[in-house]
Short mmCIF file of C-alpha atoms and ligand atoms in Angstrom, two decimals:
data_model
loop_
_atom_site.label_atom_id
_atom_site.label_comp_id
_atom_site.label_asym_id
_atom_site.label_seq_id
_atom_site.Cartn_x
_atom_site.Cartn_y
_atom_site.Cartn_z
CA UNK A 572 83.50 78.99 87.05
CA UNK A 573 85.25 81.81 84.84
CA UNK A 574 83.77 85.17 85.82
CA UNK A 575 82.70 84.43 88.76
CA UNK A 576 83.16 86.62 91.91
CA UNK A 577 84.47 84.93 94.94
CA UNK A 578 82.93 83.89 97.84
CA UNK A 579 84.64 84.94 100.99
CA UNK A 580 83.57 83.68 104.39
CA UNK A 581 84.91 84.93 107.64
CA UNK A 582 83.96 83.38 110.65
CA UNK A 583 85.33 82.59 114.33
CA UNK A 584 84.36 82.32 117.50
CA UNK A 585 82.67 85.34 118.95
CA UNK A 586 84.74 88.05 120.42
CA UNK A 587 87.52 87.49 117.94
CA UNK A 588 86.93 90.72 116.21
CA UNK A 589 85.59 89.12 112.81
CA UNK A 590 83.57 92.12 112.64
CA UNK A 591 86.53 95.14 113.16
CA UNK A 592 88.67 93.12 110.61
CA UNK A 593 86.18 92.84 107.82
CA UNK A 594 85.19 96.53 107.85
CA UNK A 595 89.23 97.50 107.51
CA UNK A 596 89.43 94.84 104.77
CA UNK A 597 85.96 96.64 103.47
CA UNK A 598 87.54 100.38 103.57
CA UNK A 599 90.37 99.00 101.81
CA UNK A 600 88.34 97.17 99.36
CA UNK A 601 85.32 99.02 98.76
CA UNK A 602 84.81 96.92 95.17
CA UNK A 603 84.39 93.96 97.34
CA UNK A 604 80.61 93.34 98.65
CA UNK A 605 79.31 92.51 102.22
CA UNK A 606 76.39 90.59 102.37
CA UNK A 607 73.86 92.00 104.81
CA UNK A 608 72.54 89.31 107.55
CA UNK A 609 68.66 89.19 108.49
CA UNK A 610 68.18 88.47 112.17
CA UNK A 611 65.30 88.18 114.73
CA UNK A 612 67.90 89.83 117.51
CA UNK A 613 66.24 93.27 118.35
CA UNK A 614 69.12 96.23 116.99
CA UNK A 615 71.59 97.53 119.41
CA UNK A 616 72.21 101.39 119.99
CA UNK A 617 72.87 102.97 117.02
CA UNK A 618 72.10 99.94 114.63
CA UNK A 619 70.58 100.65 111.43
CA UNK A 620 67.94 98.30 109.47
CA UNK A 621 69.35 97.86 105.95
CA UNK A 622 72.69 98.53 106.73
CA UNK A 623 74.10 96.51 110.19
CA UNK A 624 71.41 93.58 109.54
CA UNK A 625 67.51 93.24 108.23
CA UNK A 626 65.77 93.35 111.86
CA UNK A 627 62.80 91.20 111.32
CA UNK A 628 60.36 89.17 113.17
CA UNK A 629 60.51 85.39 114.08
CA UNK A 630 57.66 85.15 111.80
CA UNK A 631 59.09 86.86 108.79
CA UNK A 632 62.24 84.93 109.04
CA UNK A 633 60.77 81.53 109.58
CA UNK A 634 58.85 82.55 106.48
CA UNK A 635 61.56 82.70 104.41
CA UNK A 636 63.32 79.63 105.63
CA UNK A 637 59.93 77.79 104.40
CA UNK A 638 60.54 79.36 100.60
CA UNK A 639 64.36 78.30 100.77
CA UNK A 640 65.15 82.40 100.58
CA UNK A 641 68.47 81.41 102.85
CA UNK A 642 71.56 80.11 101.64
CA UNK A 643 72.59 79.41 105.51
CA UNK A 644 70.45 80.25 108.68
CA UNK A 645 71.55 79.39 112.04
CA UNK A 646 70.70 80.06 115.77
CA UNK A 647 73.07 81.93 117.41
CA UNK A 648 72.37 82.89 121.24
CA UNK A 649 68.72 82.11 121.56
CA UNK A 650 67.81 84.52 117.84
CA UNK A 651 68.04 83.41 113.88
CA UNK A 652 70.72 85.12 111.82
CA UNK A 653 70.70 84.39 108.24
CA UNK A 654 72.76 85.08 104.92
CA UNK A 655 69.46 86.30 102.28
CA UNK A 656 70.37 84.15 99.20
CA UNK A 657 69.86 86.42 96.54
CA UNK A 658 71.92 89.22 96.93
CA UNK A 659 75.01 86.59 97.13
CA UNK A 660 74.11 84.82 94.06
CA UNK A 661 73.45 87.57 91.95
CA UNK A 662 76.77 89.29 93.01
CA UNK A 663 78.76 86.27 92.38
CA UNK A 664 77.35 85.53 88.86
CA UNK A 665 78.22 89.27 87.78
CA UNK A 666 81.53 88.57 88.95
CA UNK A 667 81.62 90.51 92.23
CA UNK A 668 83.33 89.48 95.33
CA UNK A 669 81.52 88.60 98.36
CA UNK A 670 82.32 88.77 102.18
CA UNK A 671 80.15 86.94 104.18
CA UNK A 672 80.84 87.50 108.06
CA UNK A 673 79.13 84.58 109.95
CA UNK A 674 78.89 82.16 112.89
CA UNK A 675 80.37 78.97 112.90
CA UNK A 676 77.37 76.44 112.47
CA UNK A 677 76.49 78.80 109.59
CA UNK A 678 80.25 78.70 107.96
CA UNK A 679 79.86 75.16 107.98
CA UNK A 680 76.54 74.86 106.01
CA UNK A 681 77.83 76.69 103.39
CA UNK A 682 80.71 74.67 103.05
CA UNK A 683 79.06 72.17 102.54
CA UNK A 684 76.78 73.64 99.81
CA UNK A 685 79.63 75.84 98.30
CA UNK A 686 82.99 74.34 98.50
CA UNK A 687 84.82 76.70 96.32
CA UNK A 688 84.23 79.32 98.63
CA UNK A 689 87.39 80.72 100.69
CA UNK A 690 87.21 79.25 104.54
CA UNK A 691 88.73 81.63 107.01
CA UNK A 692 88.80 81.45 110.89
CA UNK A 693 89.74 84.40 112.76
CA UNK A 694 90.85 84.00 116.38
CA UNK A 695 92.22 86.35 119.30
CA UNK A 696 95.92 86.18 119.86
CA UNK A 697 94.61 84.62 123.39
CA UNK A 698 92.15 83.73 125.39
CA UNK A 699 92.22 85.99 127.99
CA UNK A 700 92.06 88.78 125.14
CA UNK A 701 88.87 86.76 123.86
CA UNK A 702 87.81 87.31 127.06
CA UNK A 703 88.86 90.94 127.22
CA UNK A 704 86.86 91.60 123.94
CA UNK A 705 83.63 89.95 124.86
CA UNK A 706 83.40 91.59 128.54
CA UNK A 707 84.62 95.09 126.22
CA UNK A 708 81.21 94.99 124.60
CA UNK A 709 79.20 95.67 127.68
CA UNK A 710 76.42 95.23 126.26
CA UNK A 711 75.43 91.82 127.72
CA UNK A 712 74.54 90.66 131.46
CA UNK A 713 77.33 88.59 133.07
CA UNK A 714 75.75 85.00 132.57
CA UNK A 715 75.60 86.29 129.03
CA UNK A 716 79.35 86.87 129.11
CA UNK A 717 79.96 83.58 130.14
CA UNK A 718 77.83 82.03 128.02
CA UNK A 719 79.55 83.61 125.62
CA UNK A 720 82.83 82.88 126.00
CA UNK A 721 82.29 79.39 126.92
CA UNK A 722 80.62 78.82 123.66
CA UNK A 723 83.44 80.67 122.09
CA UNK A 724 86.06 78.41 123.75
CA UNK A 725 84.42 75.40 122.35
CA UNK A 726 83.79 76.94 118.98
CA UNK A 727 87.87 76.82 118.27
CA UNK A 728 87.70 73.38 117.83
CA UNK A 729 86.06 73.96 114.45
CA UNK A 730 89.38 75.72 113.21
CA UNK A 731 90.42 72.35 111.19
CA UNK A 732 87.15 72.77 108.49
CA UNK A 733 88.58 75.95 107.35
CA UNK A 734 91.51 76.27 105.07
CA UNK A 735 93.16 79.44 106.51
CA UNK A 736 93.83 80.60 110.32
CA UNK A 737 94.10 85.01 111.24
CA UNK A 738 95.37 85.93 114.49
CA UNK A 739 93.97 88.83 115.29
CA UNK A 740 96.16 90.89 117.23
CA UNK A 741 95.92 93.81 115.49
CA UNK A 742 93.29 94.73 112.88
CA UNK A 743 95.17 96.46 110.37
CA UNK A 744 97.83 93.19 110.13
CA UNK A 745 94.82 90.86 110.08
CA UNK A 746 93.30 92.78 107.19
CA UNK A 747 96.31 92.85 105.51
CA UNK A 748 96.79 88.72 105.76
CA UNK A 749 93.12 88.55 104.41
CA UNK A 750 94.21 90.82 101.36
CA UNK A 751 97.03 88.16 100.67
CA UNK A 752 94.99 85.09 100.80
CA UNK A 753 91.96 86.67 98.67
CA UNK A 754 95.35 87.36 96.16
CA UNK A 755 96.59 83.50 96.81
CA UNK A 756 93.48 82.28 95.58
CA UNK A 757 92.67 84.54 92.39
CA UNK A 758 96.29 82.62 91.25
CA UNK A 759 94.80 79.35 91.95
CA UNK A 760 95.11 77.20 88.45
CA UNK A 761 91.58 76.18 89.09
CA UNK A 762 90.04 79.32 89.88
CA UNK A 763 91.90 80.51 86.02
CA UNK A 764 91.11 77.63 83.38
CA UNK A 765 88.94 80.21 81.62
CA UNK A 766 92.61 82.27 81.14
CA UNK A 767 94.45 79.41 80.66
CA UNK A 768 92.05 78.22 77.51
CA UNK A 769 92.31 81.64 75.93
CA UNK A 770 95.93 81.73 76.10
CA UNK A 771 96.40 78.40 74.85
CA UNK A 772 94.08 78.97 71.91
CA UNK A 773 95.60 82.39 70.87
CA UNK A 774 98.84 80.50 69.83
CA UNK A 775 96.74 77.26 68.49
CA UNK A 776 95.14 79.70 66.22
CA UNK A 777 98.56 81.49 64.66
CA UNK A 778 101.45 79.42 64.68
CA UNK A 779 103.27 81.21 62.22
CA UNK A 780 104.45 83.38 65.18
CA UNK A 781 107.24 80.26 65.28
CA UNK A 782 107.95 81.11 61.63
P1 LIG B 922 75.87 89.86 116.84
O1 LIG B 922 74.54 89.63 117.47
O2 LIG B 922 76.95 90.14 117.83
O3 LIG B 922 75.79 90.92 115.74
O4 LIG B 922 76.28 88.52 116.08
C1 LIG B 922 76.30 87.31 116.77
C2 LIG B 922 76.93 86.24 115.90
O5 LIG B 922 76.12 85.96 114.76
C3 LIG B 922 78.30 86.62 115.31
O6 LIG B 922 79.19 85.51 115.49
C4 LIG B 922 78.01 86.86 113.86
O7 LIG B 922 79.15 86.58 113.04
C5 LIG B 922 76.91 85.87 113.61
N1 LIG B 922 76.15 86.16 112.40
C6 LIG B 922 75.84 87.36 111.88
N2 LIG B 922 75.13 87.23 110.75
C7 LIG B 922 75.00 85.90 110.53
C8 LIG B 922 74.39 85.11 109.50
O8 LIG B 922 73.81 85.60 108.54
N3 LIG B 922 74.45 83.77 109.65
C9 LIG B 922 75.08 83.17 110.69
N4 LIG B 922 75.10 81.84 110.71
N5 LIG B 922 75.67 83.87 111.67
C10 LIG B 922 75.65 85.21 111.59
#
């Protein structure tokens, strides 16, 4: 797997601020890539195509499911969201590192598909904040907002598929615990046999440097 960029997934239950936290890691890390979602969910104010999502139609997307063009596609609240494949595998062959900010069911596929990837579940400090932050959106109508946070509530019981938990009580310290884990695993002894190999063979090469 030498040069390979990593794979970064960041995923939670909605309303735990997955969103806020990856575009402070993002500002902080501007050599590390987001990977832009396509959905069939019609853009909020101020959305952009191209740059918050691709905004397509059902047809389009289910299109693309047909050819395979997703590497995980899920339905989230009644619309498709999906991670385009391309961009991601391109990226991660030419060693860049990738942040993919997605729903549970669609964390979970890739896991499956992609288990050196780095698992990480953000949560709200508590529920009543979850709460707090989904009603904060106002953008949905009040059985939305419960639908919501119900399906958020069960969602947490997914937290044991992932290998690392964020609190989220503030952004800026959440950020900063992503930075250290994305740091943890560039150490990882598997993630540096390519290093390891070379080092090794510099000395089998010239061992008069005992002499
Ligand atoms: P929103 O409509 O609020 O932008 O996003 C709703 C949910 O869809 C969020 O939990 C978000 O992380 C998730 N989501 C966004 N893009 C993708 C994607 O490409 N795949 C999956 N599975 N979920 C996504």
């Amino acid at each position: 797997m030498g040069g390979k960029g990593l794979l970064i997934v960041i995923s939670g239950p909605s309303g735990a601020g997955k969103g806020t936290v990856c575009q402070e890691f993002l500002k902080r890390h501007p050599e590390t890539l987001l990977s832009i979602s396509m959905t069939t969910r019609q853009p909020r104010k101020g959305e952009i195509d191209g740059v918050n999502y691709f905004f397509r139609d059902i047809k389009t997307f289910e299109g693309l499911i047909e050819e395979g063009g997703f590497l995980e596609y899920a339905k989230v609240y009644g619309n498709y969201y999906g991670t385009p494949r391309g961009f991601v595998n391109q990226n991660l062959l030419s060693g860049k590192d990738v942040i993919l900010e997605i729903d549970i069911q669609g964390a979970l596929q890739v896991k499956d598909k992609f288990d050196e990837g780095i698992f990480i579940f953000i949560v709200p400090p508590t529920m009543d904040e979850l709460r707090r932050r989904i009603e904060g959106r106002g953008s949905e109508t009040p059985e939305e907002l419960l639908r919501r946070f119900k399906s958020s509530y069960s969602e947490l019981q997914f937290i044991t598929r992932y290998d690392y938990l964020v609190i989220n009580d503030s952004v800026e310290d959440a950020a900063t615990k992503i930075e250290s884990i994305i740091t943890a695993e560039k150490c990882r002894v598997d993630r540096n046999m390519d290093f390891y190999a070379k080092l090794k063979g510099g000395i089998d090469n010239d061992l008069s440097i005992f002499r």
